[in-house]
């Protein structure tokens, strides 16, 4: 049964690191969280923005090459950069609920030099 848009838009963003980075125990970028729950969003609320933060816990520089989503409704906003050992890397994820009723789960892929 479909609930009104105002009651149930649930967005979960799952994070998948490219090139098997999450599968590797020695991944240099460590994220505070790999999932965001945007909760209930009304279409009239407009685009919603959340941030991800990772730290380079390795001993080598990690180049952030690209960040892409499985849907045009969810966009990563970032600056292509090199993350030195010990440094933090932060990027925003923006979801636009316009004409998208219902529950959404989107995956964001982070492509790096690791």
PDB file of N, CA, C and O in Angstrom, residues 55-112:
ATOM      1  N   UNK A  55      38.918   9.511   6.367  1.00  0.00           N
ATOM      2  CA  UNK A  55      40.292   9.856   6.706  1.00  0.00           C
ATOM      3  C   UNK A  55      41.223   8.867   6.024  1.00  0.00           C
ATOM      4  O   UNK A  55      40.942   7.662   5.988  1.00  0.00           O
ATOM      5  N   UNK A  56      42.322   9.378   5.503  1.00  0.00           N
ATOM      6  CA  UNK A  56      43.348   8.525   4.925  1.00  0.00           C
ATOM      7  C   UNK A  56      44.172   7.972   6.082  1.00  0.00           C
ATOM      8  O   UNK A  56      44.969   8.673   6.681  1.00  0.00           O
ATOM      9  N   UNK A  57      43.956   6.696   6.398  1.00  0.00           N
ATOM     10  CA  UNK A  57      44.671   6.053   7.500  1.00  0.00           C
ATOM     11  C   UNK A  57      45.880   5.266   7.000  1.00  0.00           C
ATOM     12  O   UNK A  57      46.565   4.615   7.787  1.00  0.00           O
ATOM     13  N   UNK A  58      46.142   5.333   5.700  1.00  0.00           N
ATOM     14  CA  UNK A  58      47.285   4.640   5.124  1.00  0.00           C
ATOM     15  C   UNK A  58      48.539   5.486   5.160  1.00  0.00           C
ATOM     16  O   UNK A  58      48.553   6.599   5.698  1.00  0.00           O
ATOM     17  N   UNK A  59      49.566   4.958   4.543  1.00  0.00           N
ATOM     18  CA  UNK A  59      50.845   5.669   4.516  1.00  0.00           C
ATOM     19  C   UNK A  59      51.123   6.324   3.170  1.00  0.00           C
ATOM     20  O   UNK A  59      52.136   7.009   3.013  1.00  0.00           O
ATOM     21  N   UNK A  60      50.220   6.131   2.193  1.00  0.00           N
ATOM     22  CA  UNK A  60      50.393   6.714   0.863  1.00  0.00           C
ATOM     23  C   UNK A  60      49.262   7.694   0.559  1.00  0.00           C
ATOM     24  O   UNK A  60      48.165   7.596   1.105  1.00  0.00           O
ATOM     25  N   UNK A  61      49.533   8.617  -0.346  1.00  0.00           N
ATOM     26  CA  UNK A  61      48.518   9.558  -0.813  1.00  0.00           C
ATOM     27  C   UNK A  61      47.461   8.791  -1.603  1.00  0.00           C
ATOM     28  O   UNK A  61      47.793   7.884  -2.375  1.00  0.00           O
ATOM     29  N   UNK A  62      46.195   9.138  -1.397  1.00  0.00           N
ATOM     30  CA  UNK A  62      45.093   8.536  -2.144  1.00  0.00           C
ATOM     31  C   UNK A  62      44.482   9.633  -3.015  1.00  0.00           C
ATOM     32  O   UNK A  62      44.088  10.682  -2.510  1.00  0.00           O
ATOM     33  N   UNK A  63      44.416   9.395  -4.314  1.00  0.00           N
ATOM     34  CA  UNK A  63      43.807  10.361  -5.235  1.00  0.00           C
ATOM     35  C   UNK A  63      42.321  10.031  -5.382  1.00  0.00           C
ATOM     36  O   UNK A  63      41.960   8.893  -5.681  1.00  0.00           O
ATOM     37  N   UNK A  64      41.467  11.026  -5.162  1.00  0.00           N
ATOM     38  CA  UNK A  64      40.036  10.878  -5.408  1.00  0.00           C
ATOM     39  C   UNK A  64      39.817  11.216  -6.873  1.00  0.00           C
ATOM     40  O   UNK A  64      40.043  12.342  -7.303  1.00  0.00           O
ATOM     41  N   UNK A  65      39.392  10.220  -7.655  1.00  0.00           N
ATOM     42  CA  UNK A  65      39.275  10.372  -9.097  1.00  0.00           C
ATOM     43  C   UNK A  65      37.861  10.742  -9.545  1.00  0.00           C
ATOM     44  O   UNK A  65      37.685  11.581 -10.416  1.00  0.00           O
ATOM     45  N   UNK A  66      36.849  10.106  -8.951  1.00  0.00           N
ATOM     46  CA  UNK A  66      35.470  10.365  -9.368  1.00  0.00           C
ATOM     47  C   UNK A  66      34.517   9.818  -8.315  1.00  0.00           C
ATOM     48  O   UNK A  66      34.858   8.878  -7.590  1.00  0.00           O
ATOM     49  N   UNK A  67      33.327  10.410  -8.255  1.00  0.00           N
ATOM     50  CA  UNK A  67      32.257   9.917  -7.394  1.00  0.00           C
ATOM     51  C   UNK A  67      30.987   9.959  -8.221  1.00  0.00           C
ATOM     52  O   UNK A  67      30.614  11.016  -8.729  1.00  0.00           O
ATOM     53  N   UNK A  68      30.332   8.806  -8.374  1.00  0.00           N
ATOM     54  CA  UNK A  68      29.129   8.724  -9.191  1.00  0.00           C
ATOM     55  C   UNK A  68      28.016   8.011  -8.432  1.00  0.00           C
ATOM     56  O   UNK A  68      28.270   7.244  -7.506  1.00  0.00           O
ATOM     57  N   UNK A  69      26.780   8.261  -8.869  1.00  0.00           N
ATOM     58  CA  UNK A  69      25.591   7.686  -8.248  1.00  0.00           C
ATOM     59  C   UNK A  69      24.878   6.771  -9.225  1.00  0.00           C
ATOM     60  O   UNK A  69      25.056   6.870 -10.438  1.00  0.00           O
ATOM     61  N   UNK A  70      24.006   5.923  -8.683  1.00  0.00           N
ATOM     62  CA  UNK A  70      23.205   5.037  -9.516  1.00  0.00           C
ATOM     63  C   UNK A  70      21.959   5.722 -10.058  1.00  0.00           C
ATOM     64  O   UNK A  70      21.173   5.102 -10.762  1.00  0.00           O
ATOM     65  N   UNK A  71      21.774   7.010  -9.753  1.00  0.00           N
ATOM     66  CA  UNK A  71      20.592   7.749 -10.215  1.00  0.00           C
ATOM     67  C   UNK A  71      20.928   9.234 -10.339  1.00  0.00           C
ATOM     68  O   UNK A  71      21.665   9.775  -9.523  1.00  0.00           O
ATOM     69  N   UNK A  72      20.362   9.885 -11.358  1.00  0.00           N
ATOM     70  CA  UNK A  72      20.581  11.324 -11.531  1.00  0.00           C
ATOM     71  C   UNK A  72      19.943  12.157 -10.421  1.00  0.00           C
ATOM     72  O   UNK A  72      20.260  13.330 -10.268  1.00  0.00           O
ATOM     73  N   UNK A  73      19.058  11.557  -9.632  1.00  0.00           N
ATOM     74  CA  UNK A  73      18.410  12.287  -8.544  1.00  0.00           C
ATOM     75  C   UNK A  73      19.353  12.490  -7.361  1.00  0.00           C
ATOM     76  O   UNK A  73      19.086  13.290  -6.476  1.00  0.00           O
ATOM     77  N   UNK A  74      20.457  11.767  -7.349  1.00  0.00           N
ATOM     78  CA  UNK A  74      21.432  11.847  -6.269  1.00  0.00           C
ATOM     79  C   UNK A  74      22.785  12.189  -6.873  1.00  0.00           C
ATOM     80  O   UNK A  74      23.296  11.462  -7.718  1.00  0.00           O
ATOM     81  N   UNK A  75      23.356  13.297  -6.437  1.00  0.00           N
ATOM     82  CA  UNK A  75      24.599  13.797  -7.025  1.00  0.00           C
ATOM     83  C   UNK A  75      25.620  14.049  -5.933  1.00  0.00           C
ATOM     84  O   UNK A  75      25.300  14.622  -4.889  1.00  0.00           O
ATOM     85  N   UNK A  76      26.851  13.636  -6.180  1.00  0.00           N
ATOM     86  CA  UNK A  76      27.948  13.930  -5.259  1.00  0.00           C
ATOM     87  C   UNK A  76      28.597  15.240  -5.666  1.00  0.00           C
ATOM     88  O   UNK A  76      28.855  15.469  -6.847  1.00  0.00           O
ATOM     89  N   UNK A  77      28.848  16.079  -4.694  1.00  0.00           N
ATOM     90  CA  UNK A  77      29.547  17.339  -4.940  1.00  0.00           C
ATOM     91  C   UNK A  77      30.875  17.264  -4.204  1.00  0.00           C
ATOM     92  O   UNK A  77      30.918  17.129  -2.985  1.00  0.00           O
ATOM     93  N   UNK A  78      31.951  17.341  -4.970  1.00  0.00           N
ATOM     94  CA  UNK A  78      33.283  17.160  -4.410  1.00  0.00           C
ATOM     95  C   UNK A  78      34.303  17.864  -5.283  1.00  0.00           C
ATOM     96  O   UNK A  78      34.012  18.284  -6.389  1.00  0.00           O
ATOM     97  N   UNK A  79      35.508  17.938  -4.758  1.00  0.00           N
ATOM     98  CA  UNK A  79      36.637  18.453  -5.517  1.00  0.00           C
ATOM     99  C   UNK A  79      37.613  17.297  -5.705  1.00  0.00           C
ATOM    100  O   UNK A  79      37.996  16.647  -4.727  1.00  0.00           O
ATOM    101  N   UNK A  80      37.966  17.033  -6.952  1.00  0.00           N
ATOM    102  CA  UNK A  80      38.953  15.997  -7.239  1.00  0.00           C
ATOM    103  C   UNK A  80      40.259  16.407  -6.573  1.00  0.00           C
ATOM    104  O   UNK A  80      40.732  17.537  -6.758  1.00  0.00           O
ATOM    105  N   UNK A  81      40.827  15.507  -5.773  1.00  0.00           N
ATOM    106  CA  UNK A  81      41.994  15.905  -4.988  1.00  0.00           C
ATOM    107  C   UNK A  81      42.825  14.701  -4.579  1.00  0.00           C
ATOM    108  O   UNK A  81      42.444  13.562  -4.792  1.00  0.00           O
ATOM    109  N   UNK A  82      43.962  14.993  -3.982  1.00  0.00           N
ATOM    110  CA  UNK A  82      44.807  13.991  -3.347  1.00  0.00           C
ATOM    111  C   UNK A  82      44.631  14.127  -1.843  1.00  0.00           C
ATOM    112  O   UNK A  82      44.629  15.243  -1.311  1.00  0.00           O
ATOM    113  N   UNK A  83      44.485  12.987  -1.162  1.00  0.00           N
ATOM    114  CA  UNK A  83      44.310  12.985   0.288  1.00  0.00           C
ATOM    115  C   UNK A  83      45.573  12.384   0.902  1.00  0.00           C
ATOM    116  O   UNK A  83      45.865  11.203   0.729  1.00  0.00           O
ATOM    117  N   UNK A  84      46.318  13.227   1.589  1.00  0.00           N
ATOM    118  CA  UNK A  84      47.576  12.799   2.199  1.00  0.00           C
ATOM    119  C   UNK A  84      47.301  11.936   3.431  1.00  0.00           C
ATOM    120  O   UNK A  84      46.212  11.998   4.014  1.00  0.00           O
ATOM    121  N   UNK A  85      48.263  11.115   3.835  1.00  0.00           N
ATOM    122  CA  UNK A  85      48.092  10.320   5.052  1.00  0.00           C
ATOM    123  C   UNK A  85      47.706  11.202   6.242  1.00  0.00           C
ATOM    124  O   UNK A  85      48.282  12.266   6.454  1.00  0.00           O
ATOM    125  N   UNK A  86      46.671  10.787   6.965  1.00  0.00           N
ATOM    126  CA  UNK A  86      46.189  11.534   8.125  1.00  0.00           C
ATOM    127  C   UNK A  86      45.156  12.597   7.802  1.00  0.00           C
ATOM    128  O   UNK A  86      44.460  13.074   8.687  1.00  0.00           O
ATOM    129  N   UNK A  87      45.038  13.003   6.538  1.00  0.00           N
ATOM    130  CA  UNK A  87      44.088  14.050   6.154  1.00  0.00           C
ATOM    131  C   UNK A  87      42.660  13.518   6.044  1.00  0.00           C
ATOM    132  O   UNK A  87      42.440  12.333   5.802  1.00  0.00           O
ATOM    133  N   UNK A  88      41.726  14.457   6.193  1.00  0.00           N
ATOM    134  CA  UNK A  88      40.310  14.152   6.017  1.00  0.00           C
ATOM    135  C   UNK A  88      39.863  14.557   4.624  1.00  0.00           C
ATOM    136  O   UNK A  88      40.338  15.548   4.079  1.00  0.00           O
ATOM    137  N   UNK A  89      38.926  13.797   4.068  1.00  0.00           N
ATOM    138  CA  UNK A  89      38.293  14.107   2.793  1.00  0.00           C
ATOM    139  C   UNK A  89      36.791  14.136   3.039  1.00  0.00           C
ATOM    140  O   UNK A  89      36.227  13.199   3.600  1.00  0.00           O
ATOM    141  N   UNK A  90      36.149  15.229   2.651  1.00  0.00           N
ATOM    142  CA  UNK A  90      34.707  15.384   2.845  1.00  0.00           C
ATOM    143  C   UNK A  90      34.050  15.702   1.514  1.00  0.00           C
ATOM    144  O   UNK A  90      34.599  16.462   0.724  1.00  0.00           O
ATOM    145  N   UNK A  91      32.884  15.099   1.277  1.00  0.00           N
ATOM    146  CA  UNK A  91      32.101  15.450   0.100  1.00  0.00           C
ATOM    147  C   UNK A  91      30.621  15.391   0.452  1.00  0.00           C
ATOM    148  O   UNK A  91      30.217  14.734   1.396  1.00  0.00           O
ATOM    149  N   UNK A  92      29.834  16.137  -0.308  1.00  0.00           N
ATOM    150  CA  UNK A  92      28.393  16.209  -0.083  1.00  0.00           C
ATOM    151  C   UNK A  92      27.655  15.322  -1.067  1.00  0.00           C
ATOM    152  O   UNK A  92      28.091  15.134  -2.205  1.00  0.00           O
ATOM    153  N   UNK A  93      26.522  14.813  -0.623  1.00  0.00           N
ATOM    154  CA  UNK A  93      25.595  14.084  -1.467  1.00  0.00           C
ATOM    155  C   UNK A  93      24.284  14.853  -1.434  1.00  0.00           C
ATOM    156  O   UNK A  93      23.775  15.183  -0.366  1.00  0.00           O
ATOM    157  N   UNK A  94      23.756  15.180  -2.623  1.00  0.00           N
ATOM    158  CA  UNK A  94      22.519  15.954  -2.727  1.00  0.00           C
ATOM    159  C   UNK A  94      21.456  15.085  -3.395  1.00  0.00           C
ATOM    160  O   UNK A  94      21.685  14.546  -4.476  1.00  0.00           O
ATOM    161  N   UNK A  95      20.300  14.965  -2.732  1.00  0.00           N
ATOM    162  CA  UNK A  95      19.167  14.218  -3.273  1.00  0.00           C
ATOM    163  C   UNK A  95      18.053  15.197  -3.609  1.00  0.00           C
ATOM    164  O   UNK A  95      17.690  16.033  -2.789  1.00  0.00           O
ATOM    165  N   UNK A  96      17.504  15.101  -4.825  1.00  0.00           N
ATOM    166  CA  UNK A  96      16.378  15.937  -5.256  1.00  0.00           C
ATOM    167  C   UNK A  96      15.121  15.067  -5.327  1.00  0.00           C
ATOM    168  O   UNK A  96      15.021  14.182  -6.176  1.00  0.00           O
ATOM    169  N   UNK A  97      14.126  15.298  -4.446  1.00  0.00           N
ATOM    170  CA  UNK A  97      12.930  14.459  -4.391  1.00  0.00           C
ATOM    171  C   UNK A  97      11.856  14.791  -5.431  1.00  0.00           C
ATOM    172  O   UNK A  97      10.817  14.138  -5.463  1.00  0.00           O
ATOM    173  N   UNK A  98      12.088  15.764  -6.294  1.00  0.00           N
ATOM    174  CA  UNK A  98      11.085  16.181  -7.274  1.00  0.00           C
ATOM    175  C   UNK A  98      10.660  15.009  -8.154  1.00  0.00           C
ATOM    176  O   UNK A  98      11.485  14.364  -8.787  1.00  0.00           O
ATOM    177  N   UNK A  99       9.352  14.736  -8.176  1.00  0.00           N
ATOM    178  CA  UNK A  99       8.750  13.663  -8.989  1.00  0.00           C
ATOM    179  C   UNK A  99       9.284  12.276  -8.656  1.00  0.00           C
ATOM    180  O   UNK A  99       9.341  11.409  -9.515  1.00  0.00           O
ATOM    181  N   UNK A 100       9.673  12.059  -7.418  1.00  0.00           N
ATOM    182  CA  UNK A 100      10.202  10.762  -7.008  1.00  0.00           C
ATOM    183  C   UNK A 100       9.529  10.299  -5.715  1.00  0.00           C
ATOM    184  O   UNK A 100      10.174  10.259  -4.663  1.00  0.00           O
ATOM    185  N   UNK A 101       8.265   9.918  -5.780  1.00  0.00           N
ATOM    186  CA  UNK A 101       7.585   9.459  -4.559  1.00  0.00           C
ATOM    187  C   UNK A 101       8.073   8.069  -4.149  1.00  0.00           C
ATOM    188  O   UNK A 101       8.526   7.291  -4.984  1.00  0.00           O
ATOM    189  N   UNK A 102       8.006   7.803  -2.882  1.00  0.00           N
ATOM    190  CA  UNK A 102       8.332   6.471  -2.386  1.00  0.00           C
ATOM    191  C   UNK A 102       9.722   6.346  -1.826  1.00  0.00           C
ATOM    192  O   UNK A 102      10.485   7.295  -1.765  1.00  0.00           O
ATOM    193  N   UNK A 103      10.014   5.149  -1.411  1.00  0.00           N
ATOM    194  CA  UNK A 103      11.304   4.842  -0.797  1.00  0.00           C
ATOM    195  C   UNK A 103      12.393   4.762  -1.861  1.00  0.00           C
ATOM    196  O   UNK A 103      12.187   4.211  -2.934  1.00  0.00           O
ATOM    197  N   UNK A 104      13.551   5.282  -1.524  1.00  0.00           N
ATOM    198  CA  UNK A 104      14.679   5.250  -2.443  1.00  0.00           C
ATOM    199  C   UNK A 104      15.913   4.743  -1.726  1.00  0.00           C
ATOM    200  O   UNK A 104      16.191   5.125  -0.602  1.00  0.00           O
ATOM    201  N   UNK A 105      16.652   3.921  -2.397  1.00  0.00           N
ATOM    202  CA  UNK A 105      17.986   3.529  -1.970  1.00  0.00           C
ATOM    203  C   UNK A 105      18.914   3.786  -3.148  1.00  0.00           C
ATOM    204  O   UNK A 105      18.636   3.354  -4.255  1.00  0.00           O
ATOM    205  N   UNK A 106      19.969   4.503  -2.912  1.00  0.00           N
ATOM    206  CA  UNK A 106      20.924   4.826  -3.965  1.00  0.00           C
ATOM    207  C   UNK A 106      22.317   4.455  -3.492  1.00  0.00           C
ATOM    208  O   UNK A 106      22.653   4.572  -2.321  1.00  0.00           O
ATOM    209  N   UNK A 107      23.129   4.047  -4.431  1.00  0.00           N
ATOM    210  CA  UNK A 107      24.509   3.690  -4.143  1.00  0.00           C
ATOM    211  C   UNK A 107      25.420   4.737  -4.766  1.00  0.00           C
ATOM    212  O   UNK A 107      25.197   5.178  -5.888  1.00  0.00           O
ATOM    213  N   UNK A 108      26.420   5.128  -4.006  1.00  0.00           N
ATOM    214  CA  UNK A 108      27.417   6.082  -4.474  1.00  0.00           C
ATOM    215  C   UNK A 108      28.732   5.314  -4.608  1.00  0.00           C
ATOM    216  O   UNK A 108      29.142   4.600  -3.697  1.00  0.00           O
ATOM    217  N   UNK A 109      29.383   5.472  -5.764  1.00  0.00           N
ATOM    218  CA  UNK A 109      30.658   4.803  -6.006  1.00  0.00           C
ATOM    219  C   UNK A 109      31.770   5.831  -5.959  1.00  0.00           C
ATOM    220  O   UNK A 109      31.726   6.847  -6.648  1.00  0.00           O
ATOM    221  N   UNK A 110      32.776   5.553  -5.144  1.00  0.00           N
ATOM    222  CA  UNK A 110      33.937   6.420  -5.004  1.00  0.00           C
ATOM    223  C   UNK A 110      35.111   5.737  -5.707  1.00  0.00           C
ATOM    224  O   UNK A 110      35.507   4.618  -5.333  1.00  0.00           O
ATOM    225  N   UNK A 111      35.644   6.383  -6.730  1.00  0.00           N
ATOM    226  CA  UNK A 111      36.771   5.860  -7.469  1.00  0.00           C
ATOM    227  C   UNK A 111      38.044   6.570  -7.011  1.00  0.00           C
ATOM    228  O   UNK A 111      38.123   7.797  -7.056  1.00  0.00           O
ATOM    229  N   UNK A 112      39.016   5.777  -6.569  1.00  0.00           N
ATOM    230  CA  UNK A 112      40.254   6.336  -6.050  1.00  0.00           C
ATOM    231  C   UNK A 112      41.450   5.638  -6.686  1.00  0.00           C
ATOM    232  O   UNK A 112      41.302   4.658  -7.406  1.00  0.00           O
TER     233      UNK A 112
END
